[in-house]
PDB file of C-alpha atoms in Angstrom:
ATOM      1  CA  UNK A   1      14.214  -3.512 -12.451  1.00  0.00           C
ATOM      2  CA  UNK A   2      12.353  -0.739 -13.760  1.00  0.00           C
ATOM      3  CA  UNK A   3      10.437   1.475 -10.623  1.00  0.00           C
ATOM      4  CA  UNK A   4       8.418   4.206 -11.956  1.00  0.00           C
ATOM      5  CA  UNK A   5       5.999   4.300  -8.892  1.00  0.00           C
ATOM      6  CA  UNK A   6       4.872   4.498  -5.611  1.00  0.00           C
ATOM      7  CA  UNK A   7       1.104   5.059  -3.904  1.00  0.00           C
ATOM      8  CA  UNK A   8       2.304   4.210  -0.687  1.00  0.00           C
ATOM      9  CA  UNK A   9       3.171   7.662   1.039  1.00  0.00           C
ATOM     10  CA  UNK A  10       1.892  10.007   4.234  1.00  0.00           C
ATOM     11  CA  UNK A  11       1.368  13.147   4.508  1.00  0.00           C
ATOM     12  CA  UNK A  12       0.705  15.612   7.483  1.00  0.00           C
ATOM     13  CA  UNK A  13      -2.742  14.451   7.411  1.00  0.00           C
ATOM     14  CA  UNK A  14      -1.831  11.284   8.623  1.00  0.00           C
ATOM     15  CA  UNK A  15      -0.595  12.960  12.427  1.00  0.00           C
ATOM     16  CA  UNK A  16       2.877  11.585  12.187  1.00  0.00           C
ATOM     17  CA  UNK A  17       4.191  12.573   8.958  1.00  0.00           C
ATOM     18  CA  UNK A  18       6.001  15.578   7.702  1.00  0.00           C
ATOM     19  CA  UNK A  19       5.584  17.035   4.222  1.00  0.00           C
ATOM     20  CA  UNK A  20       2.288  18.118   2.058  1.00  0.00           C
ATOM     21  CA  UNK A  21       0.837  16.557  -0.901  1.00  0.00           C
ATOM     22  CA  UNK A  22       3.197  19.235  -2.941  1.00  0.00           C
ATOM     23  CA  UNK A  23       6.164  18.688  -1.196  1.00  0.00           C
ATOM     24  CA  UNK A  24       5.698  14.769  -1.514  1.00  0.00           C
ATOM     25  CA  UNK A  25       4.852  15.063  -5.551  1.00  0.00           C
ATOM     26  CA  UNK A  26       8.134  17.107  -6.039  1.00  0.00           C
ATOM     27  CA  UNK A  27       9.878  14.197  -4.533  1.00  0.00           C
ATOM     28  CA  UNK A  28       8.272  12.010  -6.571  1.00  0.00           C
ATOM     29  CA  UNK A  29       9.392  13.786  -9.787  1.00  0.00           C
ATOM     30  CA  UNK A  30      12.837  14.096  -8.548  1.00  0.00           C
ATOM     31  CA  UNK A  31      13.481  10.753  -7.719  1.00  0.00           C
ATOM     32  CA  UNK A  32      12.139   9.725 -11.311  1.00  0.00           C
ATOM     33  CA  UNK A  33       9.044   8.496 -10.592  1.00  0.00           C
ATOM     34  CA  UNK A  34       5.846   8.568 -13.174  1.00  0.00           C
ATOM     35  CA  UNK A  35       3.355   8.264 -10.733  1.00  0.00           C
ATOM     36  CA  UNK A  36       2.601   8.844  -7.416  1.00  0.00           C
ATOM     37  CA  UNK A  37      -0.173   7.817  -4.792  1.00  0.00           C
ATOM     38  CA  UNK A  38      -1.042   9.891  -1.821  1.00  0.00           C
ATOM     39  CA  UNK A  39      -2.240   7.089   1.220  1.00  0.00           C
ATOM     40  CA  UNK A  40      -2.701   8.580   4.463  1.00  0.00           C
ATOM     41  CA  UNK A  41      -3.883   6.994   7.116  1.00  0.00           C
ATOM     42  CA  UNK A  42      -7.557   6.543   7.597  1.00  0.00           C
ATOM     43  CA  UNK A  43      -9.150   7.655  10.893  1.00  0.00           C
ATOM     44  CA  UNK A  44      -8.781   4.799  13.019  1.00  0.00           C
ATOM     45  CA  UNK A  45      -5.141   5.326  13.050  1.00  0.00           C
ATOM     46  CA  UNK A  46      -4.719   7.428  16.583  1.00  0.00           C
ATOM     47  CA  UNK A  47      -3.631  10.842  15.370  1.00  0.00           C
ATOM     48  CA  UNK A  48      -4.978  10.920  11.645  1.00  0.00           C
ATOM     49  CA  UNK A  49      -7.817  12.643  10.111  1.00  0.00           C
ATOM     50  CA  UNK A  50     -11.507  12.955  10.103  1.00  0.00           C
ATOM     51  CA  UNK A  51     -13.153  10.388   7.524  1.00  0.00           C
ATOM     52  CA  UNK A  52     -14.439  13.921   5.923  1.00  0.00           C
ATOM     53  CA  UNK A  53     -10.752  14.163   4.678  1.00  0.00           C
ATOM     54  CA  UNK A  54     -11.178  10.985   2.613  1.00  0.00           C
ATOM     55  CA  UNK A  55     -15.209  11.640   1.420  1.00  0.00           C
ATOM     56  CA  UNK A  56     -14.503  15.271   0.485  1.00  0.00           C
ATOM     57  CA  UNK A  57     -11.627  13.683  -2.019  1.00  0.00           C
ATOM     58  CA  UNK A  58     -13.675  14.614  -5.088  1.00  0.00           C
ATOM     59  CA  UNK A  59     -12.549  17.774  -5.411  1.00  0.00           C
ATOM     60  CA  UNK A  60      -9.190  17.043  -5.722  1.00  0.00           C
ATOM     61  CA  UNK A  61      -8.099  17.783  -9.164  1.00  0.00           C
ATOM     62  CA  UNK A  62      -5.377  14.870  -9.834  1.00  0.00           C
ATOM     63  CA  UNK A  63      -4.633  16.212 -13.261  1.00  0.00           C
ATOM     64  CA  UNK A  64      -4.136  19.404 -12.071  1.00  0.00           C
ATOM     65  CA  UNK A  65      -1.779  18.875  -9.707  1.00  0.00           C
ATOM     66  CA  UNK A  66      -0.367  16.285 -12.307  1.00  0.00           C
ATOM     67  CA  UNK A  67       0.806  18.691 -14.549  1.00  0.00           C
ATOM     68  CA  UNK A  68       1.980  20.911 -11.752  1.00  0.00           C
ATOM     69  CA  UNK A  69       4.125  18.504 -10.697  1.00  0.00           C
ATOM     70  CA  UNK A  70       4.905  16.477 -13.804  1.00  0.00           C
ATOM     71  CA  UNK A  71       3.558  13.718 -13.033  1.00  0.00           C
ATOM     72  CA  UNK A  72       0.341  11.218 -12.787  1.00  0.00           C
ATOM     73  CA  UNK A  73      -1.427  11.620  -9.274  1.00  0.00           C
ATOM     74  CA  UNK A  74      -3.770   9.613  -7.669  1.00  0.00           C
ATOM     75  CA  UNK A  75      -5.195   9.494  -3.892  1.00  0.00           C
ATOM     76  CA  UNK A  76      -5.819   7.008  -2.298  1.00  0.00           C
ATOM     77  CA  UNK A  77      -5.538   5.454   1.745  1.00  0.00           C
ATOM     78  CA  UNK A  78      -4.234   2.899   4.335  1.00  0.00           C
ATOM     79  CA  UNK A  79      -6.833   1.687   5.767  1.00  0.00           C
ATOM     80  CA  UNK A  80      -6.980  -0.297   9.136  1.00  0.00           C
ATOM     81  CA  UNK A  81      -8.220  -3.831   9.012  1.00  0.00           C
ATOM     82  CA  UNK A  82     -10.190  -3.961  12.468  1.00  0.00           C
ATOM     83  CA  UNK A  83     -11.589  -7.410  13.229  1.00  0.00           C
ATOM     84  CA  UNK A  84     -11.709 -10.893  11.616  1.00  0.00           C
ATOM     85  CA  UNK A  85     -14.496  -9.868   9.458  1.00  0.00           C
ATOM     86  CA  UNK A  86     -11.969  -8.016   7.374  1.00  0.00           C
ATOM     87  CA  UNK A  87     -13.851  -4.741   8.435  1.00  0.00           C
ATOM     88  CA  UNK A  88     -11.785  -1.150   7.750  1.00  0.00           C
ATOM     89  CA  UNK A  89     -12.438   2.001   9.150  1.00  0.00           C
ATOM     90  CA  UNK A  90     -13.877   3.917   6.123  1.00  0.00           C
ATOM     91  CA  UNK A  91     -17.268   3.417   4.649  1.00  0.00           C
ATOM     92  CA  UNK A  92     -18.363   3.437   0.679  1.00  0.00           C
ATOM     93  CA  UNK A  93     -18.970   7.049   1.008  1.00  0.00           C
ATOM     94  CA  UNK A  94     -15.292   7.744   1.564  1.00  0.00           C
ATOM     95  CA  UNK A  95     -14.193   4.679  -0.317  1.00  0.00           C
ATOM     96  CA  UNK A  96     -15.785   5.567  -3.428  1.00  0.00           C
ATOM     97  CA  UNK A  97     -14.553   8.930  -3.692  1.00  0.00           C
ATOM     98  CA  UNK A  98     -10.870   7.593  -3.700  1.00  0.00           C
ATOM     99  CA  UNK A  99      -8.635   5.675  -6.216  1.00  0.00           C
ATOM    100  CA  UNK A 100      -7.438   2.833  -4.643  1.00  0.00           C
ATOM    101  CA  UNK A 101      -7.301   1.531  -0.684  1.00  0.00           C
ATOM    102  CA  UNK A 102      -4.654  -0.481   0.815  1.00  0.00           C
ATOM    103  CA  UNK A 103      -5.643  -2.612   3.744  1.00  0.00           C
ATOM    104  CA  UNK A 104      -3.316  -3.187   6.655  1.00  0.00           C
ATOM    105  CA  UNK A 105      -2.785  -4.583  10.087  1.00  0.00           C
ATOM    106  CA  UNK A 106      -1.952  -1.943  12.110  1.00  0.00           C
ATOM    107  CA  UNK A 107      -1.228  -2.879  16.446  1.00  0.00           C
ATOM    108  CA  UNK A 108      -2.801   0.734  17.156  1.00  0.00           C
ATOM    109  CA  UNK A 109      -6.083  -0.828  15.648  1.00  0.00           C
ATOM    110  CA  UNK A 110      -6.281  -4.628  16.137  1.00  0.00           C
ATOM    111  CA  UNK A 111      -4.360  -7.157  18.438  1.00  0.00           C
ATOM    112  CA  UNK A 112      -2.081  -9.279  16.700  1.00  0.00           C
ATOM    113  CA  UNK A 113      -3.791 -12.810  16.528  1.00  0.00           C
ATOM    114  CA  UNK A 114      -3.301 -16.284  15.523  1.00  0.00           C
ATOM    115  CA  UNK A 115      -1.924 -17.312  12.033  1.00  0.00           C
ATOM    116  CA  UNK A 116      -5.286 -18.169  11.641  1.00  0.00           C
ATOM    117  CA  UNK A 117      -7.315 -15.284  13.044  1.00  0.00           C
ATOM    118  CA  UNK A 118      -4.746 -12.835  11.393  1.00  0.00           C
ATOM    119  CA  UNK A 119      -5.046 -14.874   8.031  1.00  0.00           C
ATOM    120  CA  UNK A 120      -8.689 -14.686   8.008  1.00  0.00           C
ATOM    121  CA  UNK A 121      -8.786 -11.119   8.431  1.00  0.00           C
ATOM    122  CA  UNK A 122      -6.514 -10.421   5.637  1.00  0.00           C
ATOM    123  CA  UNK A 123      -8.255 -12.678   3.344  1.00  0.00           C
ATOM    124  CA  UNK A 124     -11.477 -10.870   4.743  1.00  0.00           C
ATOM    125  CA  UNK A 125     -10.746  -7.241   3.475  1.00  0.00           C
ATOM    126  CA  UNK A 126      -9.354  -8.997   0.288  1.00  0.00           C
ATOM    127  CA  UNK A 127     -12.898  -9.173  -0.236  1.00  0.00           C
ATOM    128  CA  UNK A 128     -13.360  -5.726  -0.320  1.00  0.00           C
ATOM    129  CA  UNK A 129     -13.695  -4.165  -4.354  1.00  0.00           C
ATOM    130  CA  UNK A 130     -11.934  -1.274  -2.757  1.00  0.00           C
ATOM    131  CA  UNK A 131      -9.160  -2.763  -1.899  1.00  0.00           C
ATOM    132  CA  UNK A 132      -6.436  -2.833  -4.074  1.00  0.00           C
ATOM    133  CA  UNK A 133      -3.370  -3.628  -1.819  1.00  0.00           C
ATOM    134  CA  UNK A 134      -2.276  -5.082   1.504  1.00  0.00           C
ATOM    135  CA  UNK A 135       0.036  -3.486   3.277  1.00  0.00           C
ATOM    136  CA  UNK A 136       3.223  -4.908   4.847  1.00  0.00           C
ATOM    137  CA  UNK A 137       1.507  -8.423   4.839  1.00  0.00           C
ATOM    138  CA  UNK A 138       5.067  -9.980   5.828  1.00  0.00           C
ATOM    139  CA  UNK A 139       5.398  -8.404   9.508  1.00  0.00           C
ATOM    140  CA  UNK A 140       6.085 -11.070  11.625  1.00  0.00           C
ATOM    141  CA  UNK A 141       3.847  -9.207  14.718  1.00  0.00           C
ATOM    142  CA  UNK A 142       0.984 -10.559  12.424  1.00  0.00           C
ATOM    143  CA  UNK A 143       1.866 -14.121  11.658  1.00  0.00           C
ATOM    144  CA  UNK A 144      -0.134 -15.861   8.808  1.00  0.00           C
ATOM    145  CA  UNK A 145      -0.506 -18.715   6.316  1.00  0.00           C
ATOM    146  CA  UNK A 146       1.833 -16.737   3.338  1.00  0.00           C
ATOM    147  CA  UNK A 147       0.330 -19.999   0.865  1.00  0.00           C
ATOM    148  CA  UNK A 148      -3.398 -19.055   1.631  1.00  0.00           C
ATOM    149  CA  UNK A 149      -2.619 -15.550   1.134  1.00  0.00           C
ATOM    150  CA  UNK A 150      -0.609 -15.927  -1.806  1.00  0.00           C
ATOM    151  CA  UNK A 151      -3.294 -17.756  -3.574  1.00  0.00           C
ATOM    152  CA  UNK A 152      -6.375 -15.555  -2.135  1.00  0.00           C
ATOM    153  CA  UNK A 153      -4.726 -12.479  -3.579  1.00  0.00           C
ATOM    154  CA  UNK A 154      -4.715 -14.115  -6.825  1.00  0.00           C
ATOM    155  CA  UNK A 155      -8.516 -14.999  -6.803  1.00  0.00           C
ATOM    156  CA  UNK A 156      -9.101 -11.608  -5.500  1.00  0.00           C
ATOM    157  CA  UNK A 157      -6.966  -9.544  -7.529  1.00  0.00           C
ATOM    158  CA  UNK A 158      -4.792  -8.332  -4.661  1.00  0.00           C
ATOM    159  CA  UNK A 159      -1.132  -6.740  -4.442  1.00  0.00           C
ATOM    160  CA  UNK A 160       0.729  -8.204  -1.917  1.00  0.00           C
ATOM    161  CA  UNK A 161       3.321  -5.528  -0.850  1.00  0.00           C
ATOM    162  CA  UNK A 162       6.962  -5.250  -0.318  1.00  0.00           C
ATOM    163  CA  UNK A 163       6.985  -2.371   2.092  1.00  0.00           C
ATOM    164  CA  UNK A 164      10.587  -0.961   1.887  1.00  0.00           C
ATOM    165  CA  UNK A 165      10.260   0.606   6.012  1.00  0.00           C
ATOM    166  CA  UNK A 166       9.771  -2.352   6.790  1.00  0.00           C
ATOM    167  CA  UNK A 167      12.949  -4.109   5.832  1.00  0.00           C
ATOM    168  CA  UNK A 168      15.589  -1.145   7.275  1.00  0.00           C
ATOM    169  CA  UNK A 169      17.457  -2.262  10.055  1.00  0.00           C
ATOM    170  CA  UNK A 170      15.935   0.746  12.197  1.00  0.00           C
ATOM    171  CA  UNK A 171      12.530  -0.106  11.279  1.00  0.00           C
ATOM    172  CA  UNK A 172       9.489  -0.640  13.067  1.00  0.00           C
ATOM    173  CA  UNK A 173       8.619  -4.402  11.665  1.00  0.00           C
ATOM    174  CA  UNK A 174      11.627  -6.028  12.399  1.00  0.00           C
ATOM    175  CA  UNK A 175      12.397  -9.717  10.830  1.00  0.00           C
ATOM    176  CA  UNK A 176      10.253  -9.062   7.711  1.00  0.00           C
ATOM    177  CA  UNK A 177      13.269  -9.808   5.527  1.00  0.00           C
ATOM    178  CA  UNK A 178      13.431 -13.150   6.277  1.00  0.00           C
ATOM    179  CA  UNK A 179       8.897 -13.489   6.816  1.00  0.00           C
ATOM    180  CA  UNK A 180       9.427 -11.680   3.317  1.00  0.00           C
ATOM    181  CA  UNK A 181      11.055 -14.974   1.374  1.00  0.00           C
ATOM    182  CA  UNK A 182       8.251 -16.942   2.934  1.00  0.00           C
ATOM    183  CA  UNK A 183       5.680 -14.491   1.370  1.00  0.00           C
ATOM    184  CA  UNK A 184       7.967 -14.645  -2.286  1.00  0.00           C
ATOM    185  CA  UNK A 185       7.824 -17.873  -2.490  1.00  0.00           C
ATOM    186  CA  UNK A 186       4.216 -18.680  -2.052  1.00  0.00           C
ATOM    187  CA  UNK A 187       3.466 -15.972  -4.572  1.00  0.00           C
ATOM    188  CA  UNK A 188       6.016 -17.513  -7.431  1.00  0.00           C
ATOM    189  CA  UNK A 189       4.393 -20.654  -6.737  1.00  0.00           C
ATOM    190  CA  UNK A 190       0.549 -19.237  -7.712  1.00  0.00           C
ATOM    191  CA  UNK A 191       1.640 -16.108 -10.009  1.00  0.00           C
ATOM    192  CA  UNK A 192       0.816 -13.612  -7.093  1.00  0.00           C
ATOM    193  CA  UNK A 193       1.306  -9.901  -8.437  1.00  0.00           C
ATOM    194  CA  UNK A 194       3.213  -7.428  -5.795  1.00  0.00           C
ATOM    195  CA  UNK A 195       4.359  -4.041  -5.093  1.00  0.00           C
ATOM    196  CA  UNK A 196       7.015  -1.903  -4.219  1.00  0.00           C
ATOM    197  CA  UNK A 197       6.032   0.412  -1.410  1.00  0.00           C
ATOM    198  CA  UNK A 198       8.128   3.002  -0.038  1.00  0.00           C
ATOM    199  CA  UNK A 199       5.533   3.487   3.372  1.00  0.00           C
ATOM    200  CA  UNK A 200       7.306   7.219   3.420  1.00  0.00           C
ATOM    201  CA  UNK A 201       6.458   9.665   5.798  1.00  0.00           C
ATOM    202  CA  UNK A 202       8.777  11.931   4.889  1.00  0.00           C
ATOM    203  CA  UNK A 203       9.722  13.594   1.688  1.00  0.00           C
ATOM    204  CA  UNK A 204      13.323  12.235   1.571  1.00  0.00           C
ATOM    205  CA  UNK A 205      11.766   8.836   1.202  1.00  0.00           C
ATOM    206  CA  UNK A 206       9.317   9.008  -1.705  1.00  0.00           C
ATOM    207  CA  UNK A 207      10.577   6.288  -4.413  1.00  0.00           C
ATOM    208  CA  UNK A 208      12.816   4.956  -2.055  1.00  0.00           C
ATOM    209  CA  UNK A 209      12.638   0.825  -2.537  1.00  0.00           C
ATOM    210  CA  UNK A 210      16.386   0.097  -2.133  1.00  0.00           C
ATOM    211  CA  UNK A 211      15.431  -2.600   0.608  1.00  0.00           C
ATOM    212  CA  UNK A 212      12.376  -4.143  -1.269  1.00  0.00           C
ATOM    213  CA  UNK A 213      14.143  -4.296  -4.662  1.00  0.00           C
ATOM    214  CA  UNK A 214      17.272  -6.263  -2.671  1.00  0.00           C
ATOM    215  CA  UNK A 215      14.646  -8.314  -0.999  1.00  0.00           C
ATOM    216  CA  UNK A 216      13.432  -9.375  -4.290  1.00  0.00           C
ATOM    217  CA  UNK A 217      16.837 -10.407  -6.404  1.00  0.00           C
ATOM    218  CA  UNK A 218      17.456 -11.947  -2.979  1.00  0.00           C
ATOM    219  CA  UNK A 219      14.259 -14.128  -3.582  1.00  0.00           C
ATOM    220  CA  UNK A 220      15.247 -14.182  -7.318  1.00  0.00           C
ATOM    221  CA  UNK A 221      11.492 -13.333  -7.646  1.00  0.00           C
ATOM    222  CA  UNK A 222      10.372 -12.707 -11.921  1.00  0.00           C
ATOM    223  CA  UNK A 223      10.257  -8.740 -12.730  1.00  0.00           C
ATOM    224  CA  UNK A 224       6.983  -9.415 -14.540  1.00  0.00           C
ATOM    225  CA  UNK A 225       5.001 -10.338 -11.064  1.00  0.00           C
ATOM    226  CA  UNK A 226       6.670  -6.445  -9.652  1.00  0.00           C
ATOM    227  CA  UNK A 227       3.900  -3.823 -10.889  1.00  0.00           C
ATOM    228  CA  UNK A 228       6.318  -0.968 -10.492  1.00  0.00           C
ATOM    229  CA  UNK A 229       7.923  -0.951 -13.959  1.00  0.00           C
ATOM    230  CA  UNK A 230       4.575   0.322 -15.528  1.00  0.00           C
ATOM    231  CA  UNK A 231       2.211   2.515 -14.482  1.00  0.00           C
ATOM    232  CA  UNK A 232      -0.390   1.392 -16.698  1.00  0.00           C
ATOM    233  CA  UNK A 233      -0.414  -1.546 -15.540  1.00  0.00           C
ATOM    234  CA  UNK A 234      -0.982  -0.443 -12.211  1.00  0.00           C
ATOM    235  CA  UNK A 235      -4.306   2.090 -13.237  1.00  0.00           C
ATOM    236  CA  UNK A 236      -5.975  -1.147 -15.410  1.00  0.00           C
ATOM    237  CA  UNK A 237      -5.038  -3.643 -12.240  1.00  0.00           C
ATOM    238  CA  UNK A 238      -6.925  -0.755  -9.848  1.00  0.00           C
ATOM    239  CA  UNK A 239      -9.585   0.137 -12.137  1.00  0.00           C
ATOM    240  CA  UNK A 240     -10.803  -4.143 -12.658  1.00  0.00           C
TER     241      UNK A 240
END
């Protein structure tokens, strides 16, 4: 399977990450990536920045620091979905001055909830333009109707994601391997587009989807639903 990106990635501004924007972009290039997506954590997340971080994002020069690092760059966040209302913790201000958002459920930010309260709340930020992506939808803390979401991030033109922390053995979301199939299946059955995420917060990680890409052969889910192998893609699926 061809993987030529990955926007989701921390830096120190997200309080419990390691590595700069630089440092993280080398990595990128290394590993063989063609683009890369900064995400830190929006401000909700105990220990991140000030939502100035994400408004003053205009004056980052992604082609700059493109050709510095050889690469395409775009910036982006993870926000934190915070009720059932599908509210996040950044407002249009902030939102508008980045290039994508991915939405997640985070336990620092919102209780874990019924399949159908934590359902609804995905579904909820799906609603929002700025969203592009949700993050580790399959963590079993969160449990949800993988059908409804399958087919709501079709009619919204969501990414479902297959975060690759999520699947180590060490990791923090354990049991998403198996929530994972569950998620797979529902989106072969509607044509639900994902993505590989690496969730790095730490240089050494950048690129790294070893446990996503095994989840997926596992699932024998079809290459042409993974919106890894082409960055292009990805930019017109963000920009709609």
């Amino acid at each position: 399977m061809n993987d030529l990106l990955d926007v989701h990635m921390h830096t120190l501004a997200s309080g419990h990450a390691y590595n700069t924007i630089r440092e993280m972009l080398t990595a990128g290039k290394k590993h063989g990536l063609q683009l890369v997506g900064i995400s830190d954590h929006a401000p909700a997340m105990p220990g991140s920045t000030h939502r100035f971080y994400f408004e003053n994002m205009r004056v980052f020069d992604r082609q700059a620091y493109g050709r510095e690092a050889g690469l395409e760059v775009l910036m982006g966040a993870e926000l934190n979905i915070l009720n059932e209302t599908g509210k996040v913790d950044l407002e249009e201000k902030a939102l508008n001055s980045l290039d994508y958002a991915i939405a997640s459920l985070h336990k620092q930010c919102i209780e874990p909830g019924t399949v159908l309260e934590n359902t609804t709340a995905i579904i909820s930020a799906m609603a929002n333009p700025y969203v592009k992506i949700i993050g580790h939808p399959d963590n079993p803390t969160y449990p949800v109707d993988f059908d409804a979401l399958a087919r709501a991030a079709k009619e919204n033109h969501v990414l479902l994601e297959c975060n690759n922390s999520s699947y180590r053995s060490s990791g923090s979301r354990a049991g998403s391997r198996e929530t994972a199939k569950v998620m797979l299946a529902a989106c072969k059955k509607y044509g639900t587009h994902v993505i590989m995420g690496s969730d790095a917060h730490i240089d050494l990680d950048v690129g790294n989807h070893t446990g996503s890409q095994e989840v997926l052969a596992q699932a024998d889910f079809p290459e042409e639903l993974v919106i890894n192998a082409s960055p292009e893609k990805f930019k017109e699926w963000i920009r709609r």
